[in-house]
Coordinates of C-alpha atoms in Angstrom, one line a residue:
M1 CA 31.8 -3.8 1.1
G2 CA 33.5 -1.1 -0.9
R3 CA 31.7 2.3 -0.6
V4 CA 28.8 0.8 1.3
T5 CA 30.7 1.0 4.6
A6 CA 33.5 3.2 6.0
R7 CA 35.9 2.9 9.0
R8 CA 36.2 5.6 11.6
P9 CA 38.0 5.7 15.0
V10 CA 35.7 5.6 18.0
V11 CA 36.4 5.9 21.8
R12 CA 34.5 3.0 23.5
V13 CA 33.4 3.0 27.1
R14 CA 32.4 -0.4 28.4
E15 CA 31.7 -0.9 32.2
G16 CA 34.2 1.8 33.1
A17 CA 36.9 0.6 30.7
V18 CA 38.0 3.1 27.9
S19 CA 39.5 1.9 24.6
T20 CA 40.1 3.3 21.1
R21 CA 39.3 1.2 18.0
P22 CA 38.0 1.6 14.5
D23 CA 34.3 1.2 14.0
T24 CA 32.4 0.2 10.8
L25 CA 29.8 2.8 9.7
V26 CA 27.3 2.8 6.9
T27 CA 28.3 5.2 4.1
E28 CA 26.0 8.1 3.4
E29 CA 26.5 10.2 0.2
P30 CA 24.2 12.4 -1.9
L31 CA 22.9 11.1 -5.2
E32 CA 21.7 13.6 -7.7
I33 CA 19.1 12.2 -10.2
R34 CA 18.9 14.0 -13.5
L35 CA 16.3 13.5 -16.2
G36 CA 17.6 14.1 -19.7
G37 CA 20.4 16.2 -18.2
T38 CA 18.1 18.3 -16.1
P39 CA 18.6 18.0 -12.3
L40 CA 15.5 16.6 -10.7
A41 CA 16.2 15.4 -7.1
V42 CA 18.9 14.9 -4.6
T43 CA 18.6 12.1 -2.0
M44 CA 21.0 11.0 0.7
R45 CA 21.7 7.3 0.1
T46 CA 24.0 4.4 0.7
P47 CA 25.9 3.9 -2.6
G48 CA 25.0 0.9 -4.6
D49 CA 22.0 0.0 -6.8
D50 CA 22.0 3.6 -7.9
F51 CA 20.4 2.9 -11.3
A52 CA 17.7 0.8 -9.6
L53 CA 17.1 3.6 -7.0
A54 CA 16.7 6.2 -9.8
T55 CA 14.3 3.8 -11.7
G56 CA 12.2 3.1 -8.6
F57 CA 12.0 6.8 -7.8
L58 CA 10.7 7.6 -11.3
V59 CA 8.2 4.7 -11.0
S60 CA 6.9 6.2 -7.7
E61 CA 6.5 9.6 -9.4
G62 CA 4.6 8.1 -12.3
V63 CA 7.2 9.0 -14.9
V64 CA 8.0 5.4 -16.0
A65 CA 6.3 2.0 -15.5
E66 CA 8.5 -0.5 -17.2
A67 CA 12.0 -1.1 -18.4
E68 CA 11.1 -0.1 -22.0
D69 CA 10.3 3.4 -20.8
I70 CA 14.0 4.1 -20.1
A71 CA 16.4 4.4 -23.0
G72 CA 19.4 4.4 -20.7
I73 CA 20.9 5.4 -17.3
S74 CA 24.5 6.4 -16.8
Y75 CA 26.7 8.1 -14.3
C76 CA 27.6 11.7 -15.2
G77 CA 31.3 12.2 -16.0
D78 CA 31.1 15.8 -15.0
A79 CA 30.4 14.9 -11.3
R80 CA 33.7 15.2 -9.5
D81 CA 35.0 15.9 -6.0
E82 CA 37.2 18.8 -5.0
D83 CA 40.3 16.8 -6.0
G84 CA 39.0 16.1 -9.5
A85 CA 38.1 12.5 -8.9
R86 CA 34.9 11.1 -10.3
T87 CA 32.3 10.7 -7.6
Y88 CA 29.7 8.4 -9.1
N89 CA 27.1 10.5 -7.2
T90 CA 25.1 11.8 -10.2
V91 CA 23.0 9.7 -12.5
D92 CA 21.2 10.8 -15.7
V93 CA 18.1 8.9 -16.9
R94 CA 17.2 9.2 -20.6
L95 CA 13.6 8.4 -21.3
A96 CA 12.5 6.4 -24.4
P97 CA 11.0 8.3 -27.3
H98 CA 7.5 7.0 -26.6
V99 CA 7.4 8.4 -23.0
P100 CA 5.7 11.8 -22.8
A101 CA 8.0 14.5 -21.5
P102 CA 7.2 15.0 -17.8
D103 CA 6.6 18.4 -16.2
I104 CA 10.0 18.8 -14.6
A105 CA 9.0 21.9 -12.7
G106 CA 6.0 20.0 -11.2
L107 CA 8.1 17.0 -10.3
E108 CA 10.6 19.2 -8.5
R109 CA 7.8 20.8 -6.5
N110 CA 6.4 17.5 -5.6
V111 CA 9.7 16.0 -4.6
Y112 CA 10.6 19.0 -2.4
T113 CA 7.2 19.1 -0.7
T114 CA 7.1 15.3 -0.1
S115 CA 10.6 15.2 1.4
S116 CA 10.2 18.2 3.6
C117 CA 6.8 18.5 5.1
G118 CA 4.3 16.2 3.3
L119 CA 1.7 17.1 0.8
C120 CA -1.8 18.0 2.0
G121 CA -4.0 15.0 2.3
K122 CA -6.5 15.3 -0.6
A123 CA -3.8 16.5 -3.0
S124 CA -1.6 13.6 -2.2
L125 CA -4.4 11.0 -2.7
D126 CA -5.5 12.7 -5.9
A127 CA -1.9 12.7 -7.2
V128 CA -1.5 8.9 -6.7
R129 CA -5.0 8.3 -8.2
T130 CA -4.2 10.2 -11.4
T131 CA -0.7 8.8 -12.0
A132 CA -1.0 5.1 -10.9
R133 CA -0.6 2.8 -13.9
W134 CA -2.4 -0.2 -12.4
E135 CA -5.3 -0.8 -10.1
L136 CA -4.7 -3.3 -7.3
D137 CA -6.5 -6.5 -7.8
R138 CA -8.7 -7.1 -4.7
E139 CA -8.6 -10.9 -5.2
R140 CA -4.8 -11.1 -5.5
P141 CA -3.1 -12.4 -3.4
H142 CA -5.9 -14.2 -1.4
G143 CA -5.7 -16.0 1.9
V144 CA -2.3 -14.8 3.0
G145 CA -1.8 -16.3 6.5
T146 CA -1.0 -14.2 9.5
G147 CA 1.5 -16.8 10.5
L148 CA 3.4 -16.2 7.2
L149 CA 3.3 -12.4 7.9
A150 CA 4.7 -13.0 11.4
R151 CA 7.8 -14.7 10.0
L152 CA 8.7 -11.8 7.6
P153 CA 10.4 -9.4 10.1
D154 CA 12.9 -12.1 11.2
R155 CA 13.5 -13.1 7.6
L156 CA 14.1 -9.5 6.6
R157 CA 16.5 -8.9 9.5
A158 CA 18.4 -12.1 8.7
A159 CA 18.9 -10.8 5.1
Q160 CA 20.4 -7.5 6.2
R161 CA 24.1 -8.2 5.7
V162 CA 25.3 -4.6 6.0
F163 CA 23.2 -3.9 9.1
D164 CA 25.0 -6.7 10.9
R165 CA 28.2 -4.7 10.5
T166 CA 26.9 -1.2 11.1
G167 CA 23.5 -1.3 12.8
G168 CA 22.6 1.8 10.8
L169 CA 20.4 0.8 7.9
H170 CA 16.8 0.4 6.9
A171 CA 15.7 -2.4 4.7
A172 CA 12.9 -3.3 2.3
A173 CA 12.2 -6.8 1.0
L174 CA 9.8 -8.3 -1.6
F175 CA 8.3 -11.7 -0.7
S176 CA 6.0 -13.9 -2.8
A177 CA 2.5 -14.6 -1.5
T178 CA 3.9 -18.0 -0.3
G179 CA 6.7 -16.4 1.7
E180 CA 9.6 -16.8 -0.8
L181 CA 12.2 -14.0 -0.5
L182 CA 12.4 -12.3 -3.9
D183 CA 14.7 -9.4 -3.2
V184 CA 16.1 -7.3 -0.3
R185 CA 17.9 -4.0 -0.3
E186 CA 19.4 -1.8 2.4
D187 CA 19.9 1.9 2.6
V188 CA 20.2 4.7 5.2
G189 CA 16.9 6.0 3.8
R190 CA 13.8 3.8 4.1
H191 CA 12.4 5.4 0.9
N192 CA 15.6 4.6 -1.0
A193 CA 15.5 1.0 0.1
V194 CA 12.0 0.7 -1.3
D195 CA 13.0 2.5 -4.5
K196 CA 15.8 0.1 -5.0
V197 CA 13.6 -3.1 -4.8
V198 CA 11.0 -1.5 -7.0
G199 CA 13.6 -0.2 -9.4
R200 CA 15.2 -3.6 -9.8
A201 CA 11.8 -5.2 -10.4
A202 CA 11.1 -2.5 -13.1
R203 CA 14.4 -3.1 -14.8
D204 CA 13.7 -6.8 -14.8
G205 CA 10.3 -6.2 -16.4
A206 CA 8.4 -7.6 -13.3
L207 CA 6.0 -4.7 -12.8
P208 CA 3.2 -4.7 -11.7
L209 CA 4.0 -6.9 -8.7
R210 CA 0.5 -8.1 -8.3
D211 CA 1.2 -11.0 -5.9
A212 CA 4.1 -9.6 -3.9
L213 CA 4.3 -8.6 -0.3
L214 CA 6.5 -5.6 0.6
M215 CA 8.1 -5.7 4.1
V216 CA 9.9 -2.6 5.5
S217 CA 12.0 -2.2 8.6
G218 CA 10.5 1.1 9.9
R219 CA 7.4 3.1 9.8
A220 CA 4.8 2.9 7.0
S221 CA 4.6 6.5 5.8
F222 CA 2.4 7.9 3.0
E223 CA 5.4 7.9 0.7
L224 CA 6.0 4.1 1.2
A225 CA 2.3 3.3 0.7
Q226 CA 2.5 5.4 -2.5
K227 CA 5.5 3.5 -3.8
A228 CA 3.7 0.2 -3.1
V229 CA 0.6 1.3 -5.0
M230 CA 2.6 2.8 -7.9
A231 CA 4.4 -0.6 -8.3
G232 CA 1.2 -2.6 -8.1
I233 CA 2.2 -4.2 -4.8
P234 CA -1.0 -5.2 -2.9
V235 CA 0.4 -5.8 0.6
L236 CA 2.6 -3.5 2.6
A237 CA 3.8 -4.6 6.1
A238 CA 5.9 -2.7 8.6
V239 CA 7.4 -3.4 12.0
S240 CA 6.2 0.0 13.2
A241 CA 3.3 2.4 12.8
P242 CA 1.7 3.8 9.7
S243 CA 0.7 7.4 9.3
S244 CA -2.9 8.5 9.0
L245 CA -2.4 9.5 5.4
A246 CA -0.9 6.1 4.6
V247 CA -4.0 4.4 6.0
D248 CA -6.2 6.8 3.9
L249 CA -4.3 5.9 0.7
A250 CA -4.4 2.2 1.5
E251 CA -8.2 2.3 2.0
E252 CA -8.7 4.3 -1.2
A253 CA -6.4 2.2 -3.4
G254 CA -7.3 -1.2 -2.0
L255 CA -3.8 -1.8 -0.4
T256 CA -3.5 -4.2 2.5
L257 CA -1.6 -2.3 5.2
V258 CA -0.2 -4.0 8.2
G259 CA 1.7 -2.2 11.0
F260 CA 3.4 -3.2 14.3
L261 CA 4.2 -6.6 12.8
R262 CA 6.1 -8.1 15.7
G263 CA 6.0 -11.8 16.5
S264 CA 2.5 -13.1 16.2
S265 CA 1.0 -9.6 16.9
M266 CA 0.0 -7.1 14.2
N267 CA -2.4 -4.3 13.4
I268 CA -4.3 -4.5 10.1
Y269 CA -5.2 -1.0 9.1
A270 CA -6.7 -1.7 5.6
G271 CA -7.3 -4.5 3.2
S272 CA -7.9 -7.4 5.7
H273 CA -9.9 -9.2 3.0
R274 CA -6.6 -10.6 1.5
L275 CA -5.5 -12.2 4.8
A276 CA -6.5 -15.5 6.3
L277 CA -7.4 -14.2 9.8
P278 CA -7.9 -16.3 13.0
A279 CA -11.2 -17.9 13.7
A280 CA -14.1 -15.5 14.2
S281 CA -14.4 -16.1 18.0
A282 CA -10.7 -15.2 18.5
L283 CA -11.1 -12.2 16.2
S284 CA -14.2 -11.1 18.2
A285 CA -12.3 -11.3 21.5
A286 CA -9.4 -9.4 20.1
S287 CA -11.7 -6.6 18.9
A288 CA -12.5 -5.8 22.6
V289 CA -8.9 -4.8 23.1
D290 CA -7.9 -1.2 22.7
T291 CA -5.5 -1.3 19.8
G292 CA -4.6 2.3 20.3
S293 CA -2.8 1.4 23.5
A294 CA -0.8 -1.3 21.7
A295 CA 0.2 1.3 19.1
D296 CA 1.3 3.7 21.8
T297 CA 3.4 1.0 23.4
G298 CA 5.0 0.0 20.1
S299 CA 5.8 3.5 19.0
A300 CA 8.1 4.0 21.9
T301 CA 10.5 1.4 20.3
E302 CA 10.6 3.1 16.9
T303 CA 14.2 3.7 16.0
G304 CA 14.1 5.5 12.7

């Protein structure tokens, strides 16, 4: 796996027996993203797909929207460790001449605020509204079955090759409206995993992803909902809970937001019009159940 994993010694205790052996861990290293040579952001990530990560990050910030907006991406040769070896932990993105120069200072403030404590609600929603390149089509996709959604978590988990070795990674996957796995990426950060799949799609000229479903392995935060909207993805599903601001954004942008997707159970927080729901009688009976208690039970199992 190269730099994706690392080996470290560990003392294991199993049923009273003590042993020492090497353990496989997921690698975590900083990635500095520069824009035209100017430092913009630093994120802790699992090395790999760094150019896609940087592209997806810029898509979510409204700086770029397609492959033609980027003139080039390269690792910075001046980024070296204390021994003088090249680290490959700094990338520089050069925008195409037709792309307006972004407000670097404003982007730096947004990145810092989002990563540390969250933007205030109205400002966050306004920011996405003013920078989103595409409106989500309310008619696409249509009739997505809940049975199809129910199969996505297991399919996402089965595609997590590095998780099998380390147990320490989040994942994001793109599926077609018919359930075909289009791409999957892993990273120590759930935001980075989404940036990687969005960035790869952008570099392939596939944005907007008007008929895609985005499945994530953890919570559905505002930032993940934002990334889905900015990439034109109409459906976001998560195995755990969404935040209140994620639901607000989903309702305003027309995003279908599904949480606590586990087996045949799920909570639909917004955009149910895209889904083929069970018969009305079954839906009516289910509405009598307090979904809040289900969410409370599910949240106790959240792992990241």
